[in-house]
Coordinates of N, CA and C in Angstrom, one line a residue:
M18 N -74.7 -24.5 8.5 CA -74.2 -24.1 7.3 C -75.0 -24.5 6.1
T19 N -75.5 -23.5 5.2 CA -76.2 -23.8 4.1 C -75.5 -24.4 2.9
S20 N -76.0 -25.3 2.3 CA -75.3 -26.0 1.1 C -76.2 -25.7 -0.1
K21 N -75.5 -25.3 -1.2 CA -76.2 -25.2 -2.5 C -75.3 -25.8 -3.6
Q22 N -76.0 -26.4 -4.6 CA -75.3 -27.0 -5.5 C -75.4 -26.4 -6.9
Y23 N -74.3 -26.3 -7.6 CA -74.3 -25.6 -9.0 C -73.5 -26.5 -9.9
D24 N -73.7 -26.3 -11.2 CA -72.8 -27.1 -12.1 C -71.5 -26.1 -12.3
I25 N -71.7 -24.8 -12.3 CA -70.6 -23.9 -12.5 C -70.7 -22.8 -11.5
A26 N -69.4 -22.6 -10.9 CA -69.2 -21.4 -10.0 C -68.2 -20.5 -10.6
V27 N -68.6 -19.2 -10.8 CA -67.6 -18.2 -11.3 C -67.1 -17.4 -10.1
I28 N -65.8 -17.4 -9.8 CA -65.3 -16.6 -8.6 C -64.9 -15.3 -9.1
G29 N -65.7 -14.2 -8.6 CA -65.4 -12.9 -8.9 C -66.4 -12.2 -9.7
G30 N -66.9 -11.0 -9.1 CA -68.0 -10.4 -9.8 C -67.6 -9.1 -10.6
G31 N -66.5 -9.2 -11.0 CA -66.0 -8.0 -11.8 C -66.5 -8.2 -13.3
I32 N -66.0 -7.4 -14.2 CA -66.3 -7.6 -15.5 C -65.9 -8.9 -16.2
V33 N -64.8 -9.4 -15.8 CA -64.3 -10.7 -16.4 C -65.2 -11.7 -15.9
G34 N -65.5 -11.9 -14.6 CA -66.3 -12.9 -14.0 C -67.7 -12.9 -14.5
T35 N -68.4 -11.7 -14.5 CA -69.8 -11.6 -15.0 C -69.9 -11.7 -16.6
A36 N -68.8 -11.4 -17.3 CA -68.9 -11.7 -18.7 C -68.8 -13.2 -19.0
T37 N -68.0 -13.8 -18.2 CA -67.8 -15.3 -18.3 C -69.0 -16.1 -18.0
A38 N -69.7 -15.6 -16.8 CA -70.9 -16.2 -16.4 C -72.0 -16.0 -17.4
M39 N -72.0 -14.9 -18.0 CA -73.0 -14.5 -19.1 C -72.9 -15.5 -20.2
A40 N -71.7 -15.7 -20.7 CA -71.4 -16.5 -21.8 C -71.8 -18.1 -21.5
L41 N -71.4 -18.4 -20.1 CA -71.7 -19.7 -19.8 C -73.3 -20.0 -19.6
A42 N -73.8 -19.0 -19.1 CA -75.3 -19.1 -18.8 C -76.2 -19.3 -20.0
K43 N -75.6 -19.1 -21.2 CA -76.4 -19.2 -22.5 C -76.6 -20.8 -22.7
Q44 N -75.7 -21.6 -22.1 CA -75.8 -23.0 -22.3 C -77.2 -23.5 -21.5
K45 N -77.8 -24.4 -22.1 CA -79.0 -25.0 -21.6 C -78.7 -25.9 -20.5
N46 N -79.6 -26.0 -19.5 CA -79.6 -27.2 -18.5 C -78.3 -27.1 -17.6
I47 N -77.7 -26.0 -17.4 CA -76.8 -25.8 -16.4 C -77.1 -24.8 -15.3
S48 N -76.6 -25.0 -14.1 CA -76.9 -24.0 -13.1 C -75.6 -23.4 -12.8
I49 N -75.7 -22.0 -12.6 CA -74.5 -21.2 -12.5 C -74.6 -20.2 -11.4
V50 N -73.5 -19.9 -10.8 CA -73.5 -18.9 -9.5 C -72.3 -18.1 -9.8
I51 N -72.4 -16.8 -9.5 CA -71.2 -15.9 -9.4 C -71.0 -15.6 -7.9
L52 N -69.8 -15.9 -7.5 CA -69.5 -15.7 -6.1 C -68.5 -14.5 -5.9
E53 N -69.1 -13.4 -5.4 CA -68.4 -12.2 -5.2 C -68.1 -11.9 -3.7
A54 N -66.9 -11.7 -3.4 CA -66.5 -11.5 -2.1 C -67.0 -10.2 -1.5
E55 N -67.2 -9.2 -2.2 CA -67.6 -7.8 -1.7 C -69.1 -7.7 -1.7
S56 N -69.5 -6.6 -1.2 CA -71.0 -6.3 -1.1 C -71.6 -5.9 -2.4
K57 N -70.8 -5.6 -3.4 CA -71.3 -5.2 -4.7 C -70.5 -5.7 -5.7
L58 N -71.1 -5.8 -6.9 CA -70.2 -6.2 -8.1 C -69.3 -5.1 -8.4
A59 N -68.2 -5.4 -9.2 CA -67.4 -4.5 -9.9 C -66.6 -3.6 -8.6
A60 N -66.4 -4.2 -7.6 CA -65.8 -3.3 -6.4 C -64.3 -3.0 -6.5
H61 N -63.7 -3.6 -7.3 CA -62.3 -3.4 -7.4 C -61.8 -2.8 -8.8
Q62 N -60.9 -3.6 -9.5 CA -60.6 -2.9 -10.9 C -61.5 -2.4 -11.7
T63 N -62.5 -3.3 -12.0 CA -63.7 -3.0 -12.9 C -64.3 -1.5 -12.5
G64 N -64.6 -1.4 -11.3 CA -65.3 -0.3 -10.9 C -64.3 0.9 -10.5
N65 N -63.1 0.8 -10.7 CA -62.2 1.9 -10.3 C -61.2 2.1 -11.6
N66 N -61.6 1.9 -12.8 CA -60.8 2.2 -13.9 C -61.3 3.5 -14.5
S67 N -60.6 3.9 -15.6 CA -60.9 5.2 -16.3 C -62.1 5.2 -17.2
G68 N -62.7 3.9 -17.4 CA -63.8 3.7 -18.3 C -63.6 3.9 -19.8
V69 N -62.3 3.7 -20.1 CA -62.0 3.9 -21.6 C -62.4 2.7 -22.4
I70 N -63.1 2.9 -23.5 CA -63.3 1.8 -24.6 C -62.1 1.9 -25.5
H71 N -61.2 1.1 -25.4 CA -59.9 1.2 -26.3 C -60.2 0.9 -27.8
S72 N -59.6 1.7 -28.5 CA -59.8 1.5 -30.1 C -59.0 0.4 -30.5
G73 N -57.8 0.2 -30.1 CA -56.9 -0.9 -30.7 C -55.6 -0.3 -31.3
L74 N -55.5 1.0 -31.1 CA -54.5 1.8 -31.8 C -53.0 1.3 -31.4
Y75 N -52.8 1.0 -30.1 CA -51.5 0.7 -29.6 C -50.9 -0.7 -29.7
Y76 N -51.7 -1.7 -30.2 CA -51.2 -3.1 -30.2 C -50.7 -3.5 -31.5
K77 N -49.8 -4.4 -31.5 CA -49.0 -4.9 -32.6 C -50.1 -5.5 -33.6
P78 N -50.1 -5.2 -34.9 CA -51.1 -5.6 -35.8 C -51.1 -7.2 -35.9
G79 N -52.2 -7.7 -35.9 CA -52.2 -9.3 -35.9 C -52.1 -10.0 -34.7
S80 N -51.7 -9.3 -33.7 CA -51.6 -10.0 -32.3 C -52.9 -10.2 -31.8
L81 N -52.9 -11.2 -31.0 CA -54.2 -11.5 -30.1 C -54.7 -10.3 -29.3
K82 N -53.9 -9.5 -28.7 CA -54.3 -8.3 -28.0 C -55.0 -7.4 -28.9
A83 N -54.3 -7.2 -30.2 CA -55.0 -6.3 -31.1 C -56.3 -6.8 -31.6
N84 N -56.4 -8.0 -32.0 CA -57.6 -8.6 -32.5 C -58.8 -8.7 -31.3
N85 N -58.3 -8.9 -30.0 CA -59.3 -8.9 -29.0 C -59.9 -7.5 -28.8
C86 N -58.9 -6.6 -28.8 CA -59.4 -5.2 -28.6 C -60.3 -4.7 -29.6
V87 N -60.0 -4.7 -30.9 CA -61.0 -4.4 -31.9 C -62.2 -5.1 -31.9
T88 N -62.2 -6.4 -31.7 CA -63.4 -7.2 -31.6 C -64.2 -6.9 -30.4
G89 N -63.6 -6.7 -29.3 CA -64.3 -6.2 -28.0 C -64.9 -5.0 -28.0
R90 N -64.0 -4.0 -28.7 CA -64.6 -2.6 -28.8 C -66.0 -2.6 -29.6
K91 N -66.0 -3.3 -30.7 CA -67.2 -3.4 -31.5 C -68.4 -4.0 -30.7
A92 N -68.0 -5.2 -30.0 CA -69.0 -5.9 -29.2 C -69.5 -5.0 -28.1
L93 N -68.6 -4.5 -27.5 CA -69.1 -3.5 -26.4 C -70.0 -2.4 -26.8
Y94 N -69.5 -1.6 -27.9 CA -70.5 -0.7 -28.4 C -72.0 -1.2 -28.6
K95 N -71.9 -2.3 -29.4 CA -73.2 -3.0 -29.8 C -74.0 -3.3 -28.6
F96 N -73.3 -4.0 -27.5 CA -73.9 -4.3 -26.4 C -74.6 -3.1 -25.5
C97 N -73.9 -2.0 -25.5 CA -74.3 -0.9 -24.9 C -75.6 -0.2 -25.6
E98 N -75.6 -0.3 -26.9 CA -76.6 0.1 -27.7 C -77.8 -0.7 -27.4
E99 N -77.7 -2.0 -27.5 CA -78.9 -2.9 -27.3 C -79.4 -2.9 -25.9
H100 N -78.6 -2.5 -24.9 CA -79.2 -2.5 -23.6 C -79.2 -1.3 -23.0
D101 N -79.2 -0.2 -23.7 CA -79.4 1.2 -23.2 C -78.4 1.6 -22.2
I102 N -77.2 1.2 -22.4 CA -76.1 1.6 -21.4 C -75.4 2.8 -21.8
A103 N -75.4 3.9 -21.1 CA -74.8 5.1 -21.5 C -73.3 5.0 -21.8
H104 N -72.9 5.6 -23.0 CA -71.6 5.5 -23.4 C -71.4 6.5 -24.4
D105 N -70.0 6.9 -24.7 CA -69.7 8.0 -25.6 C -68.6 7.6 -26.4
Q106 N -68.9 7.4 -27.8 CA -67.8 7.3 -28.7 C -67.2 8.6 -29.1
C107 N -66.5 9.1 -28.0 CA -66.0 10.6 -28.1 C -64.7 10.7 -28.8
G108 N -63.9 9.7 -29.1 CA -62.6 9.7 -29.7 C -61.7 10.3 -28.8
K109 N -60.4 10.2 -29.3 CA -59.3 10.9 -28.5 C -58.2 11.4 -29.4
V110 N -57.4 12.3 -28.8 CA -56.4 12.9 -29.5 C -55.0 12.5 -28.9
V111 N -54.1 12.1 -29.9 CA -52.7 11.7 -29.4 C -51.9 12.8 -30.0
V112 N -50.9 13.3 -29.3 CA -50.2 14.5 -29.7 C -48.7 14.2 -29.7
A113 N -47.9 14.8 -30.6 CA -46.4 14.9 -30.5 C -46.2 16.2 -30.0
T114 N -45.4 16.4 -28.9 CA -45.1 17.7 -28.4 C -43.7 18.2 -28.8
D115 N -42.9 17.4 -29.5 CA -41.7 17.8 -30.1 C -41.4 16.8 -31.2
E116 N -40.4 17.3 -32.2 CA -40.2 16.6 -33.4 C -39.8 15.0 -33.2
K117 N -39.2 14.8 -32.0 CA -38.7 13.5 -31.6 C -39.9 12.4 -31.7
E118 N -41.1 13.0 -31.3 CA -42.2 12.2 -31.0 C -43.0 12.0 -32.3
I119 N -42.7 12.7 -33.4 CA -43.4 12.4 -34.7 C -43.3 11.0 -35.2
P120 N -42.1 10.5 -35.2 CA -42.0 8.9 -35.7 C -42.8 8.0 -34.8
K121 N -43.1 8.2 -33.6 CA -43.9 7.4 -32.8 C -45.3 7.6 -33.3
L122 N -45.8 8.8 -33.5 CA -47.1 9.1 -33.9 C -47.3 8.6 -35.3
N123 N -46.4 8.5 -36.2 CA -46.4 7.9 -37.5 C -46.7 6.5 -37.3
D124 N -45.9 5.9 -36.4 CA -46.1 4.4 -36.1 C -47.5 4.1 -35.5
L125 N -48.0 4.9 -34.7 CA -49.4 4.7 -34.1 C -50.4 4.8 -35.3
E126 N -50.2 5.7 -36.1 CA -51.2 5.9 -37.2 C -51.2 4.6 -38.1
S127 N -49.9 4.1 -38.4 CA -49.9 2.8 -39.3 C -50.4 1.7 -38.5
R128 N -50.2 1.7 -37.2 CA -50.8 0.5 -36.4 C -52.2 0.5 -36.4
G129 N -52.8 1.8 -36.2 CA -54.2 2.0 -36.3 C -54.8 1.5 -37.6
H130 N -54.2 1.9 -38.7 CA -54.8 1.5 -40.0 C -54.7 -0.1 -40.1
A131 N -53.5 -0.6 -39.8 CA -53.3 -2.0 -39.8 C -54.3 -2.7 -38.9
N132 N -54.8 -2.2 -38.0 CA -55.7 -2.8 -37.0 C -57.3 -2.7 -37.4
G133 N -57.3 -1.9 -38.7 CA -58.8 -1.7 -39.1 C -59.4 -0.4 -38.5
L134 N -58.8 0.4 -37.8 CA -59.3 1.6 -37.3 C -59.8 2.4 -38.5
V135 N -61.1 3.0 -38.3 CA -61.5 3.9 -39.4 C -61.5 5.4 -38.9
G136 N -61.5 6.3 -39.8 CA -61.5 7.6 -39.5 C -60.4 8.3 -38.8
L137 N -59.2 7.7 -38.8 CA -58.0 8.3 -38.3 C -57.8 9.6 -39.0
K138 N -57.3 10.7 -38.3 CA -57.1 11.9 -38.9 C -55.9 12.6 -38.3
R139 N -54.9 12.9 -39.2 CA -53.8 13.7 -38.6 C -54.2 15.2 -38.4
L140 N -53.6 15.8 -37.4 CA -54.0 17.1 -36.9 C -52.9 18.1 -36.9
K141 N -53.1 19.3 -37.5 CA -52.1 20.3 -37.4 C -52.3 21.0 -36.0
P142 N -51.3 21.7 -35.6 CA -51.4 22.2 -34.2 C -52.7 23.0 -33.9
E143 N -53.3 23.8 -34.9 CA -54.5 24.5 -34.8 C -55.7 23.6 -34.7
E144 N -55.6 22.4 -35.3 CA -56.6 21.4 -35.5 C -56.8 20.7 -34.1
I145 N -55.6 20.6 -33.5 CA -55.7 19.9 -32.1 C -56.5 20.7 -31.2
K146 N -56.4 22.0 -31.3 CA -57.1 22.8 -30.4 C -58.6 22.8 -30.6
E147 N -59.0 22.4 -31.8 CA -60.4 22.3 -32.0 C -61.0 21.2 -31.3
Y148 N -60.2 20.0 -31.1 CA -60.7 18.9 -30.5 C -60.5 18.9 -29.0
E149 N -59.3 19.4 -28.5 CA -59.0 19.6 -27.1 C -58.3 20.9 -26.9
P150 N -59.1 22.0 -26.5 CA -58.6 23.3 -26.4 C -57.4 23.5 -25.5
H151 N -57.3 22.6 -24.5 CA -56.3 22.7 -23.5 C -55.1 21.9 -23.7
V152 N -54.9 21.3 -24.9 CA -53.7 20.5 -25.3 C -52.9 21.2 -26.3
T153 N -51.7 21.1 -26.3 CA -50.7 21.7 -27.2 C -49.9 20.6 -27.7
G154 N -49.7 20.7 -29.1 CA -48.8 19.8 -29.8 C -48.4 20.3 -31.1
I155 N -47.4 19.7 -31.5 CA -46.9 20.1 -33.0 C -47.4 19.3 -34.0
D156 N -48.1 18.2 -33.7 CA -48.7 17.3 -34.7 C -49.7 16.3 -33.7
G157 N -50.7 15.9 -34.5 CA -51.6 15.2 -33.6 C -52.4 14.1 -34.4
L158 N -53.0 13.2 -33.8 CA -53.8 12.1 -34.4 C -55.1 12.0 -33.6
Y159 N -56.1 12.1 -34.5 CA -57.4 12.0 -33.9 C -57.9 10.6 -34.2
V160 N -58.4 9.9 -33.0 CA -58.9 8.4 -33.1 C -60.2 8.4 -32.6
P161 N -61.2 8.4 -33.7 CA -62.6 8.5 -33.3 C -63.2 7.3 -32.7
E162 N -62.7 6.2 -32.7 CA -63.4 4.9 -32.2 C -63.0 4.7 -30.8
T163 N -62.3 5.5 -30.1 CA -62.1 5.5 -28.6 C -63.3 6.0 -28.0
G164 N -63.6 5.5 -26.9 CA -64.9 6.1 -26.2 C -64.8 5.8 -24.8
I165 N -65.9 6.1 -23.9 CA -65.9 5.9 -22.6 C -67.2 5.2 -22.1
V166 N -67.2 4.6 -21.1 CA -68.5 3.8 -20.6 C -68.2 3.7 -19.0
D167 N -69.3 3.6 -18.3 CA -69.3 3.1 -17.1 C -69.3 1.7 -16.8
Y168 N -68.2 1.0 -16.6 CA -68.1 -0.4 -16.6 C -68.8 -1.0 -15.4
N169 N -69.2 -0.2 -14.3 CA -70.0 -0.6 -13.3 C -71.4 -1.1 -13.9
Q170 N -71.9 -0.2 -14.8 CA -73.2 -0.4 -15.5 C -73.1 -1.7 -16.3
V171 N -72.1 -1.8 -17.2 CA -71.8 -3.0 -17.9 C -71.8 -4.2 -17.1
T172 N -71.1 -4.2 -16.0 CA -71.1 -5.4 -15.1 C -72.5 -5.7 -14.6
E173 N -73.2 -4.7 -14.1 CA -74.5 -5.0 -13.5 C -75.3 -5.6 -14.6
K174 N -75.3 -5.1 -15.8 CA -76.2 -5.7 -16.9 C -75.7 -7.1 -17.2
F175 N -74.3 -7.4 -17.3 CA -73.9 -8.8 -17.5 C -74.7 -9.8 -16.4
A176 N -74.5 -9.3 -15.1 CA -75.1 -10.0 -13.9 C -76.5 -10.2 -14.1
E177 N -77.2 -9.2 -14.5 CA -78.7 -9.1 -14.7 C -79.1 -10.3 -15.8
I178 N -78.3 -10.4 -16.8 CA -78.5 -11.3 -17.9 C -78.4 -12.8 -17.3
V179 N -77.3 -12.8 -16.5 CA -77.1 -14.2 -16.0 C -78.3 -14.7 -15.1
Q180 N -78.8 -13.6 -14.2 CA -79.9 -14.0 -13.4 C -81.2 -14.2 -14.3
Q181 N -81.4 -13.6 -15.4 CA -82.5 -13.8 -16.3 C -82.4 -15.2 -17.0
Q182 N -81.1 -15.6 -17.1 CA -81.0 -17.0 -17.7 C -81.1 -18.2 -16.5
G183 N -81.5 -17.7 -15.3 CA -81.6 -18.7 -14.2 C -80.4 -18.8 -13.3
G184 N -79.4 -18.0 -13.6 CA -78.2 -18.0 -12.7 C -78.3 -17.2 -11.5
Q185 N -77.4 -17.4 -10.6 CA -77.5 -16.7 -9.1 C -76.2 -15.8 -9.1
V186 N -76.3 -14.8 -8.3 CA -75.3 -13.9 -7.9 C -75.3 -13.9 -6.4
E187 N -74.2 -14.2 -5.7 CA -74.0 -14.3 -4.4 C -73.0 -13.2 -3.9
L188 N -73.5 -12.1 -3.3 CA -72.5 -11.2 -2.8 C -72.0 -11.4 -1.3
N189 N -71.0 -10.8 -0.9 CA -70.4 -11.1 0.4 C -70.1 -12.7 0.5
A190 N -69.7 -13.2 -0.6 CA -69.5 -14.7 -0.5 C -67.9 -14.9 -0.9
R191 N -67.0 -14.7 0.0 CA -65.6 -14.9 -0.2 C -65.4 -16.4 -0.3
V192 N -64.6 -16.9 -1.2 CA -64.3 -18.3 -1.2 C -63.1 -18.4 -0.3
I193 N -63.2 -19.2 0.7 CA -62.2 -19.3 1.7 C -61.5 -20.8 1.7
G194 N -62.2 -21.7 0.9 CA -61.4 -22.9 0.7 C -62.3 -23.8 -0.2
F195 N -61.7 -24.9 -0.6 CA -62.5 -25.9 -1.5 C -61.9 -27.2 -1.1
K196 N -62.8 -28.2 -1.6 CA -62.4 -29.5 -1.5 C -62.9 -30.3 -2.6
K197 N -62.0 -31.2 -3.1 CA -62.3 -31.9 -4.3 C -62.9 -33.2 -3.9
E198 N -64.1 -33.5 -4.6 CA -64.7 -34.7 -4.4 C -65.0 -35.4 -5.7
T199 N -65.5 -36.6 -5.7 CA -65.5 -37.5 -6.9 C -66.4 -36.8 -8.0
D200 N -67.4 -36.0 -7.6 CA -68.3 -35.4 -8.6 C -68.2 -33.9 -8.7
G201 N -67.0 -33.3 -8.2 CA -66.7 -32.0 -8.5 C -66.0 -31.4 -7.3
L202 N -66.2 -30.1 -7.1 CA -65.5 -29.3 -5.9 C -66.6 -28.9 -5.0
V203 N -66.3 -28.7 -3.7 CA -67.1 -28.2 -2.7 C -66.4 -26.9 -2.3
L204 N -67.0 -25.7 -2.6 CA -66.5 -24.4 -2.3 C -67.0 -24.0 -0.9
E205 N -66.0 -23.5 -0.1 CA -66.5 -22.9 1.2 C -66.4 -21.4 1.1
T206 N -67.6 -20.7 1.4 CA -67.6 -19.3 1.3 C -67.8 -18.7 2.8
T207 N -67.7 -17.4 2.9 CA -68.1 -16.7 4.1 C -69.5 -16.4 4.1

């Protein structure tokens, strides 16, 4: 059995694990490893989602979720630009299909403005078709700050940066146990 020693072990090689490791790897004089149970990074939730970069439209203004979403969206677009990761700030259209849905659309527009979204635009039925030809609605809201990205690529870049900072990525390393010792933890992996 091979034994390796690190100051920090991050368990999980999805976007949360690799982003955490990347932030920690910026510290000087620490050794860090990402332990991923699968044969590749982003094998579960991160690699199997819709790839949406959320704008912050839906969250209660002033809430931690709203603030994190807006801050995270801006940071992600910047990161993608800096690291040549393909992404598209394509926007999205939210529609009301009957009169009962218009108050909810009004609420979403208000939330969007309160959360600092720029460029929100109300759409008449014919304008909806200009953005989304196969969508029908009686009222719409265009949200230009929504986008898409391949989170697999983002995760891979996070891990690459960890490695450039001297960190390690161990694939096929499922944590199956741990033991507390006086100077830290001993993790047992497959």
